[in-house]
CSV table of C-alpha atoms and ligand atoms in Angstrom, one decimal:
chain,number,residue,atom,x,y,z
A,1,UNK,CA,171.8,-147.4,-33.0
A,2,UNK,CA,171.0,-149.6,-29.2
A,3,UNK,CA,167.0,-150.6,-29.2
A,4,UNK,CA,166.3,-151.1,-25.6
A,5,UNK,CA,162.4,-151.2,-25.8
A,6,UNK,CA,160.5,-153.1,-28.5
A,7,UNK,CA,159.4,-150.5,-29.7
A,8,UNK,CA,162.5,-149.2,-30.9
A,9,UNK,CA,163.7,-152.7,-31.4
A,10,UNK,CA,160.6,-152.5,-34.2
A,11,UNK,CA,161.7,-149.6,-35.9
A,12,UNK,CA,165.0,-151.1,-35.7
A,13,UNK,CA,164.6,-153.8,-37.7
A,14,UNK,CA,162.8,-152.0,-40.4
A,15,UNK,CA,165.7,-149.4,-40.8
A,16,UNK,CA,168.0,-151.8,-41.3
A,17,UNK,CA,165.5,-153.1,-43.9
A,18,UNK,CA,165.7,-150.4,-45.2
A,19,UNK,CA,169.1,-149.3,-45.7
A,20,UNK,CA,170.3,-152.9,-46.9
A,21,UNK,CA,168.7,-152.8,-49.6
A,22,UNK,CA,169.2,-148.9,-50.5
A,23,UNK,CA,173.0,-149.9,-49.6
A,24,UNK,CA,172.4,-153.0,-52.2
A,25,UNK,CA,170.9,-150.6,-55.0
A,26,UNK,CA,173.2,-147.9,-54.8
A,27,UNK,CA,176.4,-150.6,-54.9
A,28,UNK,CA,174.6,-151.8,-58.4
A,29,UNK,CA,174.4,-148.6,-59.7
A,30,UNK,CA,178.3,-147.6,-59.0
A,31,UNK,CA,179.1,-150.6,-60.8
A,32,UNK,CA,176.8,-150.8,-63.5
A,33,UNK,CA,177.9,-146.7,-64.0
A,34,UNK,CA,182.0,-147.4,-63.8
A,35,UNK,CA,181.3,-150.5,-66.0
A,36,UNK,CA,179.3,-148.6,-68.3
A,37,UNK,CA,181.9,-145.8,-68.0
A,38,UNK,CA,184.3,-148.6,-69.5
A,39,UNK,CA,182.5,-150.5,-71.7
A,40,UNK,CA,181.1,-148.1,-73.9
A,41,UNK,CA,183.8,-145.6,-73.6
A,42,UNK,CA,184.6,-143.8,-77.1
A,43,UNK,CA,187.7,-145.4,-78.3
A,44,UNK,CA,189.3,-146.0,-82.4
A,45,UNK,CA,187.0,-147.8,-84.5
A,46,UNK,CA,184.2,-147.5,-82.4
A,47,UNK,CA,180.8,-147.2,-84.2
A,48,UNK,CA,177.1,-145.8,-82.7
A,49,UNK,CA,174.7,-147.8,-81.9
A,50,UNK,CA,171.7,-146.7,-83.0
A,51,UNK,CA,169.1,-145.8,-80.5
A,52,UNK,CA,168.2,-148.1,-77.3
A,53,UNK,CA,168.2,-151.8,-78.0
A,54,UNK,CA,164.2,-152.3,-77.0
A,55,UNK,CA,163.8,-154.9,-74.3
A,56,UNK,CA,160.7,-155.4,-73.8
A,57,UNK,CA,162.7,-157.4,-70.9
A,58,UNK,CA,164.4,-154.4,-69.2
A,59,UNK,CA,161.2,-152.6,-69.2
A,60,UNK,CA,159.6,-155.3,-66.9
A,61,UNK,CA,162.0,-155.2,-64.6
A,62,UNK,CA,162.6,-151.7,-64.7
A,63,UNK,CA,159.1,-151.1,-63.6
A,64,UNK,CA,158.7,-154.7,-61.8
A,65,UNK,CA,161.6,-154.5,-59.9
A,66,UNK,CA,161.2,-151.2,-58.1
A,67,UNK,CA,157.1,-151.9,-58.0
A,68,UNK,CA,158.1,-155.4,-55.7
A,69,UNK,CA,160.0,-153.2,-53.5
A,70,UNK,CA,157.3,-151.0,-52.6
A,71,UNK,CA,155.2,-153.1,-51.9
A,72,UNK,CA,157.5,-155.4,-49.5
A,73,UNK,CA,158.5,-152.2,-47.6
A,74,UNK,CA,154.7,-151.1,-47.7
A,75,UNK,CA,153.6,-155.2,-45.9
A,76,UNK,CA,157.0,-154.3,-44.0
A,77,UNK,CA,155.9,-150.9,-42.4
A,78,UNK,CA,152.4,-151.4,-42.1
A,79,UNK,CA,153.3,-154.8,-40.0
A,80,UNK,CA,155.6,-152.8,-38.0
A,81,UNK,CA,153.3,-150.0,-36.8
A,82,UNK,CA,150.9,-152.8,-36.1
A,83,UNK,CA,153.0,-154.5,-33.3
A,84,UNK,CA,154.0,-150.4,-32.7
A,85,UNK,CA,151.0,-148.4,-32.0
A,86,UNK,CA,148.3,-150.8,-30.7
A,87,UNK,CA,144.6,-149.7,-29.4
A,88,UNK,CA,144.2,-147.9,-26.7
A,89,UNK,CA,140.4,-147.9,-25.7
A,90,UNK,CA,139.5,-147.7,-22.3
A,91,UNK,CA,142.7,-148.6,-20.7
A,92,UNK,CA,144.2,-146.4,-17.9
A,93,UNK,CA,147.5,-144.9,-18.8
A,94,UNK,CA,150.2,-145.9,-16.9
A,95,UNK,CA,152.5,-142.5,-17.1
A,96,UNK,CA,150.5,-138.9,-18.2
A,97,UNK,CA,153.5,-136.9,-20.1
A,98,UNK,CA,153.1,-133.3,-19.9
A,99,UNK,CA,155.5,-131.2,-21.5
A,100,UNK,CA,155.8,-127.7,-20.2
A,101,UNK,CA,158.1,-124.8,-21.6
A,102,UNK,CA,160.9,-126.2,-20.2
A,103,UNK,CA,160.3,-129.3,-18.3
A,104,UNK,CA,158.3,-132.2,-18.1
A,105,UNK,CA,155.6,-133.6,-15.5
A,106,UNK,CA,155.4,-137.0,-14.6
A,107,UNK,CA,151.7,-138.5,-13.5
A,108,UNK,CA,150.9,-141.8,-12.7
A,109,UNK,CA,147.5,-142.2,-12.4
A,110,UNK,CA,147.3,-145.5,-11.0
A,111,UNK,CA,149.1,-145.2,-7.8
A,112,UNK,CA,148.9,-141.1,-7.5
A,113,UNK,CA,151.7,-140.6,-7.5
A,114,UNK,CA,153.4,-137.2,-9.6
A,115,UNK,CA,157.2,-136.7,-10.7
A,116,UNK,CA,159.1,-134.4,-12.6
A,117,UNK,CA,161.9,-133.5,-15.0
A,118,UNK,CA,163.3,-138.0,-14.4
A,119,UNK,CA,160.8,-140.1,-15.3
A,120,UNK,CA,160.6,-143.9,-13.8
A,121,UNK,CA,159.3,-146.8,-15.2
A,122,UNK,CA,159.3,-150.4,-14.6
A,123,UNK,CA,161.6,-152.2,-17.4
A,124,UNK,CA,159.7,-155.7,-18.4
A,125,UNK,CA,156.3,-154.5,-18.6
A,126,UNK,CA,154.1,-153.0,-21.7
A,127,UNK,CA,153.2,-149.5,-20.3
A,128,UNK,CA,150.9,-147.2,-21.8
A,129,UNK,CA,152.1,-144.0,-21.7
A,130,UNK,CA,149.6,-141.2,-23.1
A,131,UNK,CA,151.7,-137.8,-24.3
A,132,UNK,CA,149.7,-133.7,-23.4
A,133,UNK,CA,151.2,-130.4,-23.7
A,134,UNK,CA,150.4,-127.8,-21.0
A,135,UNK,CA,151.3,-124.7,-23.5
A,136,UNK,CA,152.5,-125.6,-27.0
A,137,UNK,CA,153.9,-128.4,-29.1
A,138,UNK,CA,156.4,-130.1,-27.3
A,139,UNK,CA,157.7,-133.8,-29.0
A,140,UNK,CA,158.5,-137.0,-27.0
A,141,UNK,CA,161.8,-138.7,-27.9
A,142,UNK,CA,164.1,-141.1,-26.4
A,143,UNK,CA,165.6,-142.9,-29.8
A,144,UNK,CA,166.9,-145.7,-27.1
A,145,UNK,CA,163.2,-146.5,-26.3
A,146,UNK,CA,161.6,-145.7,-29.8
A,147,UNK,CA,159.4,-143.6,-32.4
A,148,UNK,CA,158.8,-139.7,-31.6
A,149,UNK,CA,155.4,-138.3,-30.5
A,150,UNK,CA,154.7,-135.2,-30.7
A,151,UNK,CA,152.3,-133.9,-27.1
A,152,UNK,CA,149.7,-131.8,-28.4
A,153,UNK,CA,147.6,-128.6,-26.8
A,154,UNK,CA,144.3,-130.3,-26.4
A,155,UNK,CA,145.5,-133.8,-27.7
A,156,UNK,CA,146.0,-136.7,-26.1
A,157,UNK,CA,148.4,-138.8,-27.7
A,158,UNK,CA,149.9,-142.2,-26.9
A,159,UNK,CA,152.9,-144.4,-26.8
A,160,UNK,CA,153.4,-148.3,-26.2
A,161,UNK,CA,156.6,-148.4,-24.8
A,162,UNK,CA,158.1,-151.5,-22.8
A,163,UNK,CA,161.6,-151.1,-22.3
A,164,UNK,CA,163.3,-154.6,-21.9
A,165,UNK,CA,167.0,-153.6,-20.0
A,166,UNK,CA,167.0,-151.7,-17.0
A,167,UNK,CA,169.3,-148.7,-17.7
A,168,UNK,CA,169.2,-144.3,-17.6
A,169,UNK,CA,167.9,-143.3,-21.3
A,170,UNK,CA,168.5,-139.6,-22.6
A,171,UNK,CA,166.4,-138.0,-24.7
A,172,UNK,CA,165.1,-134.6,-25.9
A,173,UNK,CA,162.2,-132.5,-26.6
A,174,UNK,CA,162.0,-132.6,-30.6
A,175,UNK,CA,160.5,-130.1,-30.9
A,176,UNK,CA,161.1,-126.3,-31.8
A,177,UNK,CA,159.1,-125.1,-28.4
A,178,UNK,CA,161.0,-121.7,-27.6
A,179,UNK,CA,163.6,-120.7,-25.7
A,180,UNK,CA,164.7,-123.0,-23.7
A,181,UNK,CA,164.6,-126.1,-26.2
A,182,UNK,CA,167.5,-126.9,-26.2
A,183,UNK,CA,167.3,-127.6,-22.2
A,184,UNK,CA,164.3,-129.2,-22.4
A,185,UNK,CA,166.1,-132.8,-21.9
A,186,UNK,CA,164.1,-136.0,-20.6
A,187,UNK,CA,165.6,-138.8,-18.3
A,188,UNK,CA,164.2,-142.5,-18.1
A,189,UNK,CA,165.1,-144.8,-15.3
A,190,UNK,CA,164.3,-147.9,-16.9
A,191,UNK,CA,164.4,-149.9,-12.9
A,192,UNK,CA,164.0,-153.5,-12.3
A,193,UNK,CA,160.6,-154.0,-11.0
A,194,UNK,CA,161.8,-154.5,-7.7
A,195,UNK,CA,164.0,-151.2,-7.7
A,196,UNK,CA,160.5,-149.5,-9.3
A,197,UNK,CA,158.6,-150.4,-6.3
A,198,UNK,CA,160.9,-149.0,-3.9
A,199,UNK,CA,160.8,-145.8,-6.0
A,200,UNK,CA,157.2,-145.8,-6.2
A,201,UNK,CA,157.2,-146.4,-2.3
A,202,UNK,CA,159.4,-143.2,-1.8
A,203,UNK,CA,157.4,-141.2,-4.0
A,204,UNK,CA,154.3,-141.7,-2.4
A,205,UNK,CA,155.4,-140.8,0.7
A,206,UNK,CA,155.1,-137.5,2.7
A,207,UNK,CA,158.7,-135.7,3.1
A,208,UNK,CA,160.2,-135.6,6.1
A,209,UNK,CA,159.0,-133.3,8.4
A,210,UNK,CA,162.1,-131.8,10.8
A,211,UNK,CA,162.4,-128.2,12.7
A,212,UNK,CA,164.8,-127.1,9.8
A,213,UNK,CA,162.2,-127.9,7.1
A,214,UNK,CA,159.4,-126.3,9.2
A,215,UNK,CA,161.3,-122.8,8.7
A,216,UNK,CA,161.7,-123.9,4.9
A,217,UNK,CA,158.0,-125.0,4.6
A,218,UNK,CA,157.2,-121.4,6.1
A,219,UNK,CA,159.1,-119.5,4.1
A,220,UNK,CA,158.5,-121.3,1.1
A,221,UNK,CA,154.7,-120.4,1.7
A,222,UNK,CA,155.4,-117.2,2.8
A,223,UNK,CA,157.2,-116.0,-0.4
A,224,UNK,CA,154.1,-117.7,-2.7
A,225,UNK,CA,156.3,-120.6,-3.9
A,226,UNK,CA,153.5,-122.4,-3.4
A,227,UNK,CA,151.4,-120.8,-5.8
A,228,UNK,CA,153.7,-123.2,-9.0
A,229,UNK,CA,155.0,-125.8,-7.2
A,230,UNK,CA,153.4,-128.8,-5.7
A,231,UNK,CA,154.8,-130.4,-2.6
A,232,UNK,CA,152.8,-132.6,-0.6
A,233,UNK,CA,150.8,-131.4,2.4
A,234,UNK,CA,151.5,-128.2,1.6
A,235,UNK,CA,151.6,-126.7,-1.5
A,236,UNK,CA,149.7,-127.4,-4.7
A,237,UNK,CA,150.9,-125.5,-7.6
A,238,UNK,CA,151.1,-127.0,-10.4
A,239,UNK,CA,153.0,-123.7,-13.2
A,240,UNK,CA,156.5,-125.5,-11.9
A,241,UNK,CA,158.0,-128.9,-11.4
A,242,UNK,CA,156.3,-130.7,-8.0
A,243,UNK,CA,159.3,-130.3,-5.4
A,244,UNK,CA,157.7,-133.5,-3.2
A,245,UNK,CA,160.1,-135.4,-4.0
A,246,UNK,CA,163.2,-132.9,-5.5
A,247,UNK,CA,166.0,-134.3,-3.2
A,248,UNK,CA,165.5,-138.1,-5.1
A,249,UNK,CA,166.0,-135.9,-8.7
A,250,UNK,CA,169.8,-136.6,-10.5
A,251,UNK,CA,169.5,-133.3,-12.1
A,252,UNK,CA,167.5,-130.0,-11.5
A,253,UNK,CA,165.9,-127.7,-14.7
A,254,UNK,CA,165.4,-130.9,-17.6
A,255,UNK,CA,168.6,-131.7,-17.5
A,256,UNK,CA,170.3,-128.5,-16.6
A,257,UNK,CA,172.2,-128.5,-13.9
A,258,UNK,CA,173.4,-131.7,-11.6
A,259,UNK,CA,171.5,-131.8,-8.1
A,260,UNK,CA,173.3,-130.2,-5.5
A,261,UNK,CA,173.7,-127.5,-3.5
A,262,UNK,CA,175.4,-124.9,-5.5
A,263,UNK,CA,173.5,-125.6,-8.4
A,264,UNK,CA,169.9,-124.5,-6.2
A,265,UNK,CA,171.7,-121.7,-4.6
A,266,UNK,CA,172.3,-120.4,-8.7
A,267,UNK,CA,168.6,-121.3,-9.2
A,268,UNK,CA,166.6,-119.4,-6.3
A,269,UNK,CA,169.2,-116.7,-7.0
A,270,UNK,CA,168.8,-115.6,-10.4
A,271,UNK,CA,166.4,-118.0,-12.1
A,272,UNK,CA,166.2,-116.5,-15.6
A,273,UNK,CA,170.1,-116.6,-15.8
A,274,UNK,CA,170.4,-120.3,-15.5
A,275,UNK,CA,167.9,-120.4,-18.0
A,276,UNK,CA,167.0,-117.2,-19.9
A,277,UNK,CA,163.4,-117.2,-20.0
A,278,UNK,CA,161.8,-119.2,-17.9
A,279,UNK,CA,159.0,-119.0,-16.3
A,280,UNK,CA,159.9,-118.3,-12.9
A,281,UNK,CA,159.7,-114.9,-10.9
A,282,UNK,CA,163.0,-113.6,-10.2
A,283,UNK,CA,162.4,-113.4,-6.4
A,284,UNK,CA,165.6,-111.3,-5.9
A,285,UNK,CA,165.8,-113.2,-2.4
A,286,UNK,CA,168.5,-112.2,0.0
A,287,UNK,CA,171.4,-115.0,0.7
A,288,UNK,CA,170.0,-116.3,4.3
A,289,UNK,CA,166.7,-117.2,2.5
A,290,UNK,CA,168.0,-118.6,-0.2
A,291,UNK,CA,170.5,-121.2,2.1
A,292,UNK,CA,167.0,-121.7,4.2
A,293,UNK,CA,165.1,-123.0,0.8
A,294,UNK,CA,168.2,-124.7,-0.2
A,295,UNK,CA,168.5,-126.3,3.1
A,296,UNK,CA,164.7,-126.8,2.9
A,297,UNK,CA,164.6,-128.1,-0.8
A,298,UNK,CA,167.8,-131.2,-0.4
A,299,UNK,CA,165.6,-132.7,2.3
A,300,UNK,CA,162.5,-133.3,0.0
A,301,UNK,CA,163.7,-136.8,-0.6
B,1,CU,CU1,159.3,-128.6,-26.1
């Protein structure tokens, strides 16, 4: 109930109109019920008054008032829909979000950036977000930022989004999509324009190549991690989250664990114990390899 985008505000306003009207109707019905219970109760000297009064006025009101209400709300709803869902033809989306079991990919086609799970966007700009699915139906919902929208295999769905307050907004996949559905959280970072530009610059850069990272990169390739994960300049897989700038994220595995050495080690030791059903194989790695990989992944700023 704390809308932070133009679209969420529109929905919030409409919800309020519905809520206030519904509350008023409930109040009228309750008051009349109680009133009539007293007024028409059976008491000494009470006489049956025959059938219901045949009032044209009452009949007109019973039909007319709901009809007017429905019409008013129809118009208000269509207005809100028109303000939120505008035509998308001919516009390159600002972000393409792809749902996977059980993580999110965020591609920025206008600037050649790919990120995963944590989605950064600039405050104050009207963005077109395209929603796709790589496997089953997922659903995008960040309540403070507006409407829900399904991600359907083979279809392009869209939402418009104009976030007007900087902040971190939490959401979750809202269409049951398998075993780890509950750990398919969304984290949207709405950055002021200068911070966003800085983030973009960081994401466009190649990760630093230090001597220590050479060993890690080698092991990463040797173990075939790169068949599923992209690290810009090294590997190009796409079945798992892009790891090029993994260390710049605050959480791992779609919001499941904080992004720190211990979490990485736990994940690399037994992915399927952390996230049962996850589509990353258990490599039965020894401690040395896990340490090398963890050090390497931590450098991917
Ligand atoms: Cu999902």
